[in-house]
mmCIF file with all atom_site columns, C-alpha atoms in Angstrom:
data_model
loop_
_atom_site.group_PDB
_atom_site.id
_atom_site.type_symbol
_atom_site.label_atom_id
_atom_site.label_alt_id
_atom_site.label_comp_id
_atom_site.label_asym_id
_atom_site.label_entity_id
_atom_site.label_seq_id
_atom_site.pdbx_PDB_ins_code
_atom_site.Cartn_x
_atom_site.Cartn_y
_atom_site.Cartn_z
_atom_site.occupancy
_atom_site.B_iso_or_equiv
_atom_site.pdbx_formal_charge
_atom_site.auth_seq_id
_atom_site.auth_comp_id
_atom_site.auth_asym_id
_atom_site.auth_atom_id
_atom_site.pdbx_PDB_model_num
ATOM 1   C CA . UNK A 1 1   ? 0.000   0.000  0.000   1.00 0.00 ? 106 UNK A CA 1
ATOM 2   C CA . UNK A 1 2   ? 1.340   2.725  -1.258  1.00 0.00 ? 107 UNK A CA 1
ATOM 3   C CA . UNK A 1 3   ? 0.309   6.568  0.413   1.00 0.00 ? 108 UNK A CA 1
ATOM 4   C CA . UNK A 1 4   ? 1.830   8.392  -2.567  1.00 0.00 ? 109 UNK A CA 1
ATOM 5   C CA . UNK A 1 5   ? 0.429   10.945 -5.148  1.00 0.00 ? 110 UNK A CA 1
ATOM 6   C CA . UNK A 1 6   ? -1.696  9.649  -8.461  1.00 0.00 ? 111 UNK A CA 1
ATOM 7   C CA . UNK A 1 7   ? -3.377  11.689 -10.711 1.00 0.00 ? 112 UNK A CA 1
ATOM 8   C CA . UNK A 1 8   ? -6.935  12.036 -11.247 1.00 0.00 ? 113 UNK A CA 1
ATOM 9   C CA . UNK A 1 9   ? -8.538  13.909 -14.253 1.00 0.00 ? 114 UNK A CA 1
ATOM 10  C CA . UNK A 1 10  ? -12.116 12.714 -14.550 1.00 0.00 ? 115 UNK A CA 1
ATOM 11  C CA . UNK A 1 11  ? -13.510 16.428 -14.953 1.00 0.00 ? 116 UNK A CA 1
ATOM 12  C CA . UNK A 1 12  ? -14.046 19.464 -13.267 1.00 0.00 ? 117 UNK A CA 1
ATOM 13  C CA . UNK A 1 13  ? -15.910 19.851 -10.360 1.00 0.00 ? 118 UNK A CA 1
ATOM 14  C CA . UNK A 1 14  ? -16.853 23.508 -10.906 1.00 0.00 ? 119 UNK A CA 1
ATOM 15  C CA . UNK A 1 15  ? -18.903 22.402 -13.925 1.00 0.00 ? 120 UNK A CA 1
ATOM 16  C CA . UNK A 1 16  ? -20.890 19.794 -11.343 1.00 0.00 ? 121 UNK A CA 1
ATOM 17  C CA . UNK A 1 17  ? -24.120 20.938 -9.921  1.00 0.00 ? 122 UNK A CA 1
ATOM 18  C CA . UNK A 1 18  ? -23.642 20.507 -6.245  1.00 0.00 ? 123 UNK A CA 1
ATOM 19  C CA . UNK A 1 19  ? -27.571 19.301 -4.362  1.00 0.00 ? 124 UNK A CA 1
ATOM 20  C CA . UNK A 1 20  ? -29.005 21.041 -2.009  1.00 0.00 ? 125 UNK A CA 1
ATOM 21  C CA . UNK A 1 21  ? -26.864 19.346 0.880   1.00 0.00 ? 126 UNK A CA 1
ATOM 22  C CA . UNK A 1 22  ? -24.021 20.913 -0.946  1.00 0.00 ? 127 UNK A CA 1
ATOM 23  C CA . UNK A 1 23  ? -22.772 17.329 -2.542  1.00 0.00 ? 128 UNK A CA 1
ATOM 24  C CA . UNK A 1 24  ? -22.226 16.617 -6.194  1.00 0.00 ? 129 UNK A CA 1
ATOM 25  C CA . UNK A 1 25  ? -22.155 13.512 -7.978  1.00 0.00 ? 130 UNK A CA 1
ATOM 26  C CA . UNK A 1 26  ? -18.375 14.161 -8.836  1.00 0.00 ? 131 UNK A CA 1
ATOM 27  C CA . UNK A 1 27  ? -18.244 13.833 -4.725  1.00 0.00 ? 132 UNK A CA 1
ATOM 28  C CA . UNK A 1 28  ? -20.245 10.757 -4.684  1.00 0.00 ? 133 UNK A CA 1
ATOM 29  C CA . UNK A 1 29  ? -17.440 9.001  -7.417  1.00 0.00 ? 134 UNK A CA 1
ATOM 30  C CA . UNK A 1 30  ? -14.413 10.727 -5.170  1.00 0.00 ? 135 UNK A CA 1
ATOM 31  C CA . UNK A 1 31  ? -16.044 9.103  -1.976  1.00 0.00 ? 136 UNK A CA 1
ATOM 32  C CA . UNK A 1 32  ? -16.499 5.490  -3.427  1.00 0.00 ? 137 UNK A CA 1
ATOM 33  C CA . UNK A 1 33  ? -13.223 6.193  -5.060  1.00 0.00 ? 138 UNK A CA 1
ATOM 34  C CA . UNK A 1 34  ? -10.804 6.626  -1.569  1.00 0.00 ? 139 UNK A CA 1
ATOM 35  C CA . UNK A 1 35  ? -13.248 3.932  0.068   1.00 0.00 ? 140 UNK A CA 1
ATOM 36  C CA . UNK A 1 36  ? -12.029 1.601  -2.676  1.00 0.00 ? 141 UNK A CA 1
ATOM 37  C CA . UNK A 1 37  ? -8.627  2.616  -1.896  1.00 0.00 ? 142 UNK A CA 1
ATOM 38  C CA . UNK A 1 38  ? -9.221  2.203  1.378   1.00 0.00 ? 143 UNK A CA 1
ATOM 39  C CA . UNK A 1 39  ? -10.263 -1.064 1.354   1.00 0.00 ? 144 UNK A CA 1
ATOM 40  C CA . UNK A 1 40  ? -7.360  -2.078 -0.432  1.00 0.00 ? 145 UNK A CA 1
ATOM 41  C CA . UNK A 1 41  ? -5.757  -2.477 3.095   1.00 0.00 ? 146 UNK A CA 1
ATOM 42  C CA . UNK A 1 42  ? -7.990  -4.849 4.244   1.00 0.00 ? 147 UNK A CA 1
ATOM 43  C CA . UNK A 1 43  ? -6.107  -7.842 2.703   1.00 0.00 ? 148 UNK A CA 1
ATOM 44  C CA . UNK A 1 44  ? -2.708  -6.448 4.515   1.00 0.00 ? 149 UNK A CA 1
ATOM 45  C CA . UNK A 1 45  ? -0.873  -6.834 7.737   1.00 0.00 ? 150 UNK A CA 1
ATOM 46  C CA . UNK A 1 46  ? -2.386  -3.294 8.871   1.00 0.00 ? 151 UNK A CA 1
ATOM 47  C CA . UNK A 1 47  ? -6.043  -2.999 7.667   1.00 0.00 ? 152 UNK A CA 1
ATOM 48  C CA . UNK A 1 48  ? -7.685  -0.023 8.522   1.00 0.00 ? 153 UNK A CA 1
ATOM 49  C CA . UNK A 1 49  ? -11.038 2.275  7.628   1.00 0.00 ? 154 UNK A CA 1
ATOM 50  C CA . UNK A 1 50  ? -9.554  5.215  7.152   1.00 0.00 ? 155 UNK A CA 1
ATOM 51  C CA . UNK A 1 51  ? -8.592  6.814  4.221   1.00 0.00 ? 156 UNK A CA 1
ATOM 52  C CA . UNK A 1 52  ? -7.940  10.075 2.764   1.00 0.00 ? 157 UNK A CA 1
ATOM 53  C CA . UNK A 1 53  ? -8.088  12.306 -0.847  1.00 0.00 ? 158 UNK A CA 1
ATOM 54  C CA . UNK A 1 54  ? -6.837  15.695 -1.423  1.00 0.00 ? 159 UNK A CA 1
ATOM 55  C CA . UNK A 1 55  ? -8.005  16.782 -5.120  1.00 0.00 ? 160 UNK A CA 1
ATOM 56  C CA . UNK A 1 56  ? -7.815  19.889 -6.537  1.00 0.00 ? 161 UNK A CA 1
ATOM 57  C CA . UNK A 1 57  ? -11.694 21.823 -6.184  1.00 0.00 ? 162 UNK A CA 1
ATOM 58  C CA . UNK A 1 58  ? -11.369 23.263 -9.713  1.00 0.00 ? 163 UNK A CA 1
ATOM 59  C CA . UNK A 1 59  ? -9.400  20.473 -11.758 1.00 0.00 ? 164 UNK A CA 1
ATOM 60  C CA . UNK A 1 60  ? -10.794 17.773 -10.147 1.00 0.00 ? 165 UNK A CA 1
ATOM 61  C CA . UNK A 1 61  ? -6.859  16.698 -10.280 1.00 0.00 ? 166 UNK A CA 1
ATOM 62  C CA . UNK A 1 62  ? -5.402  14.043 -7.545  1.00 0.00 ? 167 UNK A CA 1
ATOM 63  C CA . UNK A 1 63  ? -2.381  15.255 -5.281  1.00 0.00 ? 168 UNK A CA 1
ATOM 64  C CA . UNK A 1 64  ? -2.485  13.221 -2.313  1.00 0.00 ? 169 UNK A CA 1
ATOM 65  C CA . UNK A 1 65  ? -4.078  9.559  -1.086  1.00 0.00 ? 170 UNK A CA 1
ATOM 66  C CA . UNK A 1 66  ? -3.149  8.023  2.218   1.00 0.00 ? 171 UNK A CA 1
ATOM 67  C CA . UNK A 1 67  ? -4.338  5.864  4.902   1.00 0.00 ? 172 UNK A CA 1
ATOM 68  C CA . UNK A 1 68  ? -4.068  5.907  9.060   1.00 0.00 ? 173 UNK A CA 1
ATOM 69  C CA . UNK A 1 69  ? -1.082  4.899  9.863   1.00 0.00 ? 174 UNK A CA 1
ATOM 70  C CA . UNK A 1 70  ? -0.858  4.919  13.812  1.00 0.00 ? 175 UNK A CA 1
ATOM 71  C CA . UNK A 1 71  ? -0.011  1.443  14.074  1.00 0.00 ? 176 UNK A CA 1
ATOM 72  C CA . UNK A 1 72  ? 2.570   1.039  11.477  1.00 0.00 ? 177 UNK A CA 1
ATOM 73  C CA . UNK A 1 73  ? 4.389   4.649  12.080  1.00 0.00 ? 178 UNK A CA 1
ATOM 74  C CA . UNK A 1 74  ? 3.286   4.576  15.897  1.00 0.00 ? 179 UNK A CA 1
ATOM 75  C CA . UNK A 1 75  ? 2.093   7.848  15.769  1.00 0.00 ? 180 UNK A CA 1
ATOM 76  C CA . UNK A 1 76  ? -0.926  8.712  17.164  1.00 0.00 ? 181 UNK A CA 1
ATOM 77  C CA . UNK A 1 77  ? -1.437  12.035 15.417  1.00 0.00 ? 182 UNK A CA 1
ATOM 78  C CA . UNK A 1 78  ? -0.902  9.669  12.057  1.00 0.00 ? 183 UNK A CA 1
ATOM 79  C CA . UNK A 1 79  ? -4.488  9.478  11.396  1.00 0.00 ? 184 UNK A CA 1
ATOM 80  C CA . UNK A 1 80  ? -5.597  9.555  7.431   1.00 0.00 ? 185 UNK A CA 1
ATOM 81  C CA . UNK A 1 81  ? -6.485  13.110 7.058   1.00 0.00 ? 186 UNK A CA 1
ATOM 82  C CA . UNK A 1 82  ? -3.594  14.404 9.214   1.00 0.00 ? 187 UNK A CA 1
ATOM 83  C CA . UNK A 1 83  ? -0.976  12.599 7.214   1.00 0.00 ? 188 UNK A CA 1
ATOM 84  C CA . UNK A 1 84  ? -2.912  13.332 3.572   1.00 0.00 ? 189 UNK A CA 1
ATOM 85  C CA . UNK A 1 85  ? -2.426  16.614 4.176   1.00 0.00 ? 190 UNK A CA 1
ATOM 86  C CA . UNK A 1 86  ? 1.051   16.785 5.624   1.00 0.00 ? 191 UNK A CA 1
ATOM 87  C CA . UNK A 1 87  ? 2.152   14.614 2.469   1.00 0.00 ? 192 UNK A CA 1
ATOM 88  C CA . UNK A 1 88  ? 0.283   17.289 0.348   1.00 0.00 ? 193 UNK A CA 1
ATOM 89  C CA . UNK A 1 89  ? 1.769   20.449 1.794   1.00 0.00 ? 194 UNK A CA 1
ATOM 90  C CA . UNK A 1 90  ? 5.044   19.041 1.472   1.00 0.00 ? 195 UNK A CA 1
ATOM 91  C CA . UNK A 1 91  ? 4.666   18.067 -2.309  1.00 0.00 ? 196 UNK A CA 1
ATOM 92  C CA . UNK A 1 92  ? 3.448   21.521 -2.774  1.00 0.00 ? 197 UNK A CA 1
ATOM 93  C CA . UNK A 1 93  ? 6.556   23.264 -0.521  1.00 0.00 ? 198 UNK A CA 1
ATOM 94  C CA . UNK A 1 94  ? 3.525   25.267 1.248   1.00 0.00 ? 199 UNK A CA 1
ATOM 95  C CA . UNK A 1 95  ? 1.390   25.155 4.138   1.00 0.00 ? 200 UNK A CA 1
ATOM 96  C CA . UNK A 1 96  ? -1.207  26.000 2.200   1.00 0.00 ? 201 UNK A CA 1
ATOM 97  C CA . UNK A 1 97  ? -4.294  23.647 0.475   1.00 0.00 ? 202 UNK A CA 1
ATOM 98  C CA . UNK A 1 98  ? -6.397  26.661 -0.727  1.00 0.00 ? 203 UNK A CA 1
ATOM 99  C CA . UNK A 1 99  ? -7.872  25.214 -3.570  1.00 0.00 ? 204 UNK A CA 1
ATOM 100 C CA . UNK A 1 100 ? -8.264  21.886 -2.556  1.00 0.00 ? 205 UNK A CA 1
ATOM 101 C CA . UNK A 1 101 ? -10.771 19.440 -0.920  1.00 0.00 ? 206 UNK A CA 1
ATOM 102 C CA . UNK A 1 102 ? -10.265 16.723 0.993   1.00 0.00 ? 207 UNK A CA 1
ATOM 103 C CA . UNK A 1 103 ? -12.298 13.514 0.880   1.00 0.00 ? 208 UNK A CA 1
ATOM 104 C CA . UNK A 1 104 ? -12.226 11.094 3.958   1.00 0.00 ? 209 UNK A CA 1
ATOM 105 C CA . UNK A 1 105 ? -13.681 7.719  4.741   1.00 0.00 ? 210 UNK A CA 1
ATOM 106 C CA . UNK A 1 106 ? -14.862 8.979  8.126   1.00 0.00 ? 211 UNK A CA 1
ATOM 107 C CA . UNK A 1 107 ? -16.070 12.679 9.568   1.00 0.00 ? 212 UNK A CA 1
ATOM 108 C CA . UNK A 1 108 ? -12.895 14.079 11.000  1.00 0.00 ? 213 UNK A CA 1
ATOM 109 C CA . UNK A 1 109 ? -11.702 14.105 14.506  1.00 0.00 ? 214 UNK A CA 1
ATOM 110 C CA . UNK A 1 110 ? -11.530 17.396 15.956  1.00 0.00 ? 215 UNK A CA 1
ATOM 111 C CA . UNK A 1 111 ? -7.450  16.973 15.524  1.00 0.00 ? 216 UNK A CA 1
ATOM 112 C CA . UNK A 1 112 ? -7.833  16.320 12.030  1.00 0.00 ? 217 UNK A CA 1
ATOM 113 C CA . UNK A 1 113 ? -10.391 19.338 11.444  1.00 0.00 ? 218 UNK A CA 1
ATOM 114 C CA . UNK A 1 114 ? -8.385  21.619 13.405  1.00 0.00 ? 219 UNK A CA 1
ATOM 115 C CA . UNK A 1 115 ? -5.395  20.671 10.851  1.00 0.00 ? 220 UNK A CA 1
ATOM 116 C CA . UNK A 1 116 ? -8.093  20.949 8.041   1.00 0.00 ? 221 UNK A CA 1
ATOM 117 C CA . UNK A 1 117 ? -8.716  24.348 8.992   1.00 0.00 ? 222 UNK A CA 1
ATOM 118 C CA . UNK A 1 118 ? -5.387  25.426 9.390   1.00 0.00 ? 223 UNK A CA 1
ATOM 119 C CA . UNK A 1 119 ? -4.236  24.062 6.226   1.00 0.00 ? 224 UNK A CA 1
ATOM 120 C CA . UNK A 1 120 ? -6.677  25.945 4.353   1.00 0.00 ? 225 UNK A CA 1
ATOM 121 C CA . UNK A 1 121 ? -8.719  23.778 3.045   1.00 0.00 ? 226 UNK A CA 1
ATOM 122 C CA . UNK A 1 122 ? -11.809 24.733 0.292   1.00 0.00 ? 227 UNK A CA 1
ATOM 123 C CA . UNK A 1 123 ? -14.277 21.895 1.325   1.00 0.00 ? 228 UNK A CA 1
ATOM 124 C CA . UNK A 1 124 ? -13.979 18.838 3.320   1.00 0.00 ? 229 UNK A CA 1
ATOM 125 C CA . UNK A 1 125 ? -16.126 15.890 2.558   1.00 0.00 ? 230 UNK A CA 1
ATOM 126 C CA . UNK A 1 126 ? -16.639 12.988 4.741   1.00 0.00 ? 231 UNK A CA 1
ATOM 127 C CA . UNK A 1 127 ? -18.066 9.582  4.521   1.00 0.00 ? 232 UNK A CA 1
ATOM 128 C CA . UNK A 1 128 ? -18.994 7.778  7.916   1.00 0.00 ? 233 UNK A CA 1
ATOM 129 C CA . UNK A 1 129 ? -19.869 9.541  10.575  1.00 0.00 ? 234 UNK A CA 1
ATOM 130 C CA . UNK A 1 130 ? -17.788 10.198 13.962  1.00 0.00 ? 235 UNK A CA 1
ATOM 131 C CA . UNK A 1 131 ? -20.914 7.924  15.273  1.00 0.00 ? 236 UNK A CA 1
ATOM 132 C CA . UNK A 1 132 ? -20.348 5.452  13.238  1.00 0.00 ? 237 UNK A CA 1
ATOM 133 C CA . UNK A 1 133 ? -16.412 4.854  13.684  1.00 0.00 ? 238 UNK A CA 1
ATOM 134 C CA . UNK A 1 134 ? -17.846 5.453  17.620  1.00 0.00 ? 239 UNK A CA 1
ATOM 135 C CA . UNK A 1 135 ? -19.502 1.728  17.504  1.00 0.00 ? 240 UNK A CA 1
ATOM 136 C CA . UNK A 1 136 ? -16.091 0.032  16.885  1.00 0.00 ? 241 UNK A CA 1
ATOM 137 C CA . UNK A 1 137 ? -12.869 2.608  18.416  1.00 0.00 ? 242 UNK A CA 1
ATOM 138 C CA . UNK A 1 138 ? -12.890 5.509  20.274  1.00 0.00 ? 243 UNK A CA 1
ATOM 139 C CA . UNK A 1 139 ? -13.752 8.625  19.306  1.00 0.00 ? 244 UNK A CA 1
ATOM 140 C CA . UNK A 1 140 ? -13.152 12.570 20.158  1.00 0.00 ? 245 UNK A CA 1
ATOM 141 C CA . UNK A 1 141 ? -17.070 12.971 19.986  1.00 0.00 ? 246 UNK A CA 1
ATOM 142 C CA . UNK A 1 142 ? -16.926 16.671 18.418  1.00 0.00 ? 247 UNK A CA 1
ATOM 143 C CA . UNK A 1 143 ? -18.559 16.784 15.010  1.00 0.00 ? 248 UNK A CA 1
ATOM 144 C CA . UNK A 1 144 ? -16.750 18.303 12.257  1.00 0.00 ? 249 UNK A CA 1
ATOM 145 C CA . UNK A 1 145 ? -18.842 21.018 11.890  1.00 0.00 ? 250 UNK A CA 1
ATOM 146 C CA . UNK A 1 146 ? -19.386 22.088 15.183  1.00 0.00 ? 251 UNK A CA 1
ATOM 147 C CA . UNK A 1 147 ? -15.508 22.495 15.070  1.00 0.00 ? 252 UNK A CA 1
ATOM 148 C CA . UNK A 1 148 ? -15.504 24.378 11.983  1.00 0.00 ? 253 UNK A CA 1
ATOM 149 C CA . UNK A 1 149 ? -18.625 26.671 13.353  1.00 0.00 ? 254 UNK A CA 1
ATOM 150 C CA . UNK A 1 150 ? -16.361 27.409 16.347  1.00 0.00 ? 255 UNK A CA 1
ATOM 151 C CA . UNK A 1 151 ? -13.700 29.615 14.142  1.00 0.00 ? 256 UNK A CA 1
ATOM 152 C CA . UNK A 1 152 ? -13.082 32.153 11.623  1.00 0.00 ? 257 UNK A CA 1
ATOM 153 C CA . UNK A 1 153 ? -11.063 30.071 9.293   1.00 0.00 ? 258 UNK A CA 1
ATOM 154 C CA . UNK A 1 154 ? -13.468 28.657 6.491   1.00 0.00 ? 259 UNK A CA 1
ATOM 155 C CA . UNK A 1 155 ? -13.593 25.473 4.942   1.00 0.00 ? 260 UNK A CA 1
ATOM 156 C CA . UNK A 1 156 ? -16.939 23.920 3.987   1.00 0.00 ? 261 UNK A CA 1
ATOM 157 C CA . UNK A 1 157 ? -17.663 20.661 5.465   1.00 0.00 ? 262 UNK A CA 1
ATOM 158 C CA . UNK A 1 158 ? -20.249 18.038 3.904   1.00 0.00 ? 263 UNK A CA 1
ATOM 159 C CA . UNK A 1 159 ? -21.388 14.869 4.935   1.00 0.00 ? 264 UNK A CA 1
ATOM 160 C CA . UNK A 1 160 ? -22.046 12.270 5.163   1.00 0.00 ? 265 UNK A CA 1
ATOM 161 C CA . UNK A 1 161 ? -21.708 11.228 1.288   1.00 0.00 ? 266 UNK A CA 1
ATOM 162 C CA . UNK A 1 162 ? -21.779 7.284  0.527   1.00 0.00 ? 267 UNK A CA 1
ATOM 163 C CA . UNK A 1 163 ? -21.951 6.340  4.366   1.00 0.00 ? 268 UNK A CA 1
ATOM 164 C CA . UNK A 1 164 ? -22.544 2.813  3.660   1.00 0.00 ? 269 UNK A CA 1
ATOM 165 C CA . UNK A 1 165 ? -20.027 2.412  1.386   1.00 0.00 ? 270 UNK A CA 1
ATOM 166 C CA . UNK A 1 166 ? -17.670 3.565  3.890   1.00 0.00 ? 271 UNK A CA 1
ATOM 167 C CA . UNK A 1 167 ? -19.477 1.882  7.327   1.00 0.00 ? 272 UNK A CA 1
ATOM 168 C CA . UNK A 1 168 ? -18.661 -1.215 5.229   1.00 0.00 ? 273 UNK A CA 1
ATOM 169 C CA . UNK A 1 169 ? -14.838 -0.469 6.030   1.00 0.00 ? 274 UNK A CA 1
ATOM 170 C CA . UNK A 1 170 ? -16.017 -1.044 9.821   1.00 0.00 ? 275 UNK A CA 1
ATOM 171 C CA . UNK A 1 171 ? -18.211 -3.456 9.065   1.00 0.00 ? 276 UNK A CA 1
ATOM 172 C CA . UNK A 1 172 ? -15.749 -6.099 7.220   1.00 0.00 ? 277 UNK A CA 1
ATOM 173 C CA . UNK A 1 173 ? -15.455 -9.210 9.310   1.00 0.00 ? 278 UNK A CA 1
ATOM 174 C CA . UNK A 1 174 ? -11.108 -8.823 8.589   1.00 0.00 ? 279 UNK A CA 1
ATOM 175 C CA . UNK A 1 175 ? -11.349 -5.164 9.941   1.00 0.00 ? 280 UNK A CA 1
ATOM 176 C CA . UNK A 1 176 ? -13.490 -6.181 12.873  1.00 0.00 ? 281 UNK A CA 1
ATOM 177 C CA . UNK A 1 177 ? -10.628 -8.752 13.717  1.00 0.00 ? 282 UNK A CA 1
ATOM 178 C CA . UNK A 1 178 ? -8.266  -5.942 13.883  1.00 0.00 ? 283 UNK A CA 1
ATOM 179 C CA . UNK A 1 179 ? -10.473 -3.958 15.782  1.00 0.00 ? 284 UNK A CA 1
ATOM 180 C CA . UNK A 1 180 ? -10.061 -6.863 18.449  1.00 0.00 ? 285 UNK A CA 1
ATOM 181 C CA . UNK A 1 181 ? -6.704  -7.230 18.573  1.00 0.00 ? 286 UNK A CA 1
ATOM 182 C CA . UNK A 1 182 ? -6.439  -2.799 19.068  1.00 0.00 ? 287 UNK A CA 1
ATOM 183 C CA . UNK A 1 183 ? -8.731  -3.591 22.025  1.00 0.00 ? 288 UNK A CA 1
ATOM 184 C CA . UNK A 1 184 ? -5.951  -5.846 23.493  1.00 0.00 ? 289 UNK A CA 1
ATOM 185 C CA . UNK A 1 185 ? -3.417  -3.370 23.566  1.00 0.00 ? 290 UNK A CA 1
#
């Protein structure tokens, strides 16, 4: 599993009418797209549900993919949208994402908003919920938007898009074996 860059050019997602939650179909694709990716860890040594995009808001263009990594890196603060957007920033030689979105398998933790926020993020869009994730590990029980109400940075969060496509990451009978063995340590 690889937690590089890829490019990604199936449009633009300017020209995509968003719904009124704010969602377009180009988000729907994205979502089912990094929960794909995602799941590709399922059949490793580390499986995990979270996963993370960063794409471009007007190209529609790939920059950054990566996964959670706590275990592996044994880092706590290595969760998927933490380290997508570290790896991101440092491709770009700038602190900055303005310009980008970030798609992620589950609704932010209020680390990984507060780093979404400072990074300065377009739009953030989630799959699961922080509930969700809740039923099988702990969780910092502060929805994403309530965290991004609370400041005067702005980054537009929506979500949840394809839920059960990403619950299904919890859900998976190898995840739910790993899940076991985090609860023994």
């Amino acid at each position: 599993m690889q937690a590089g860059a890829a490019s990604f050019s199936t449009g633009i997602l300017a020209t995509h009418a968003l719904a009124a939650d704010g969602v377009s179909a180009m988000d729907r694709e994205r979502m089912r797209s990094v929960a794909a990716f995602t799941a590709e860890t399922l059949s490793t040594d580390h499986p995990m549900p979270f996963g993370a995009d960063i794409v471009s808001t007007a190209a529609g263009e790939r920059l950054m993919r990566a996964v959670n990594r706590v275990g592996p890196d044994h880092d706590p603060s290595a969760h998927a949208e933490t380290l997508t957007i570290r790896l991101a920033c440092a491709k770009l030689g700038s602190g900055s994402l303005k310009g980008y979105t970030l798609y992620t398998t589950c609704e932010p933790c209020a680390m990984c908003m507060g780093c979404a926020l400072w990074s300065g993020l377009d739009r953030l869009v989630f799959g699961a919920t922080i509930a969700d994730a809740g039923r099988f590990v702990s969780q910092i029980r502060i929805p994403a938007k309530e965290v991004a109400r609370r400041t005067d940075l702005q980054c537009v969060v929506a979500g949840p898009v394809e839920r059960e496509v990403c619950v299904k990451l919890f859900t998976d009978p190898r995840m739910q074996k790993a899940f076991a063995m985090w609860k023994k340590h």
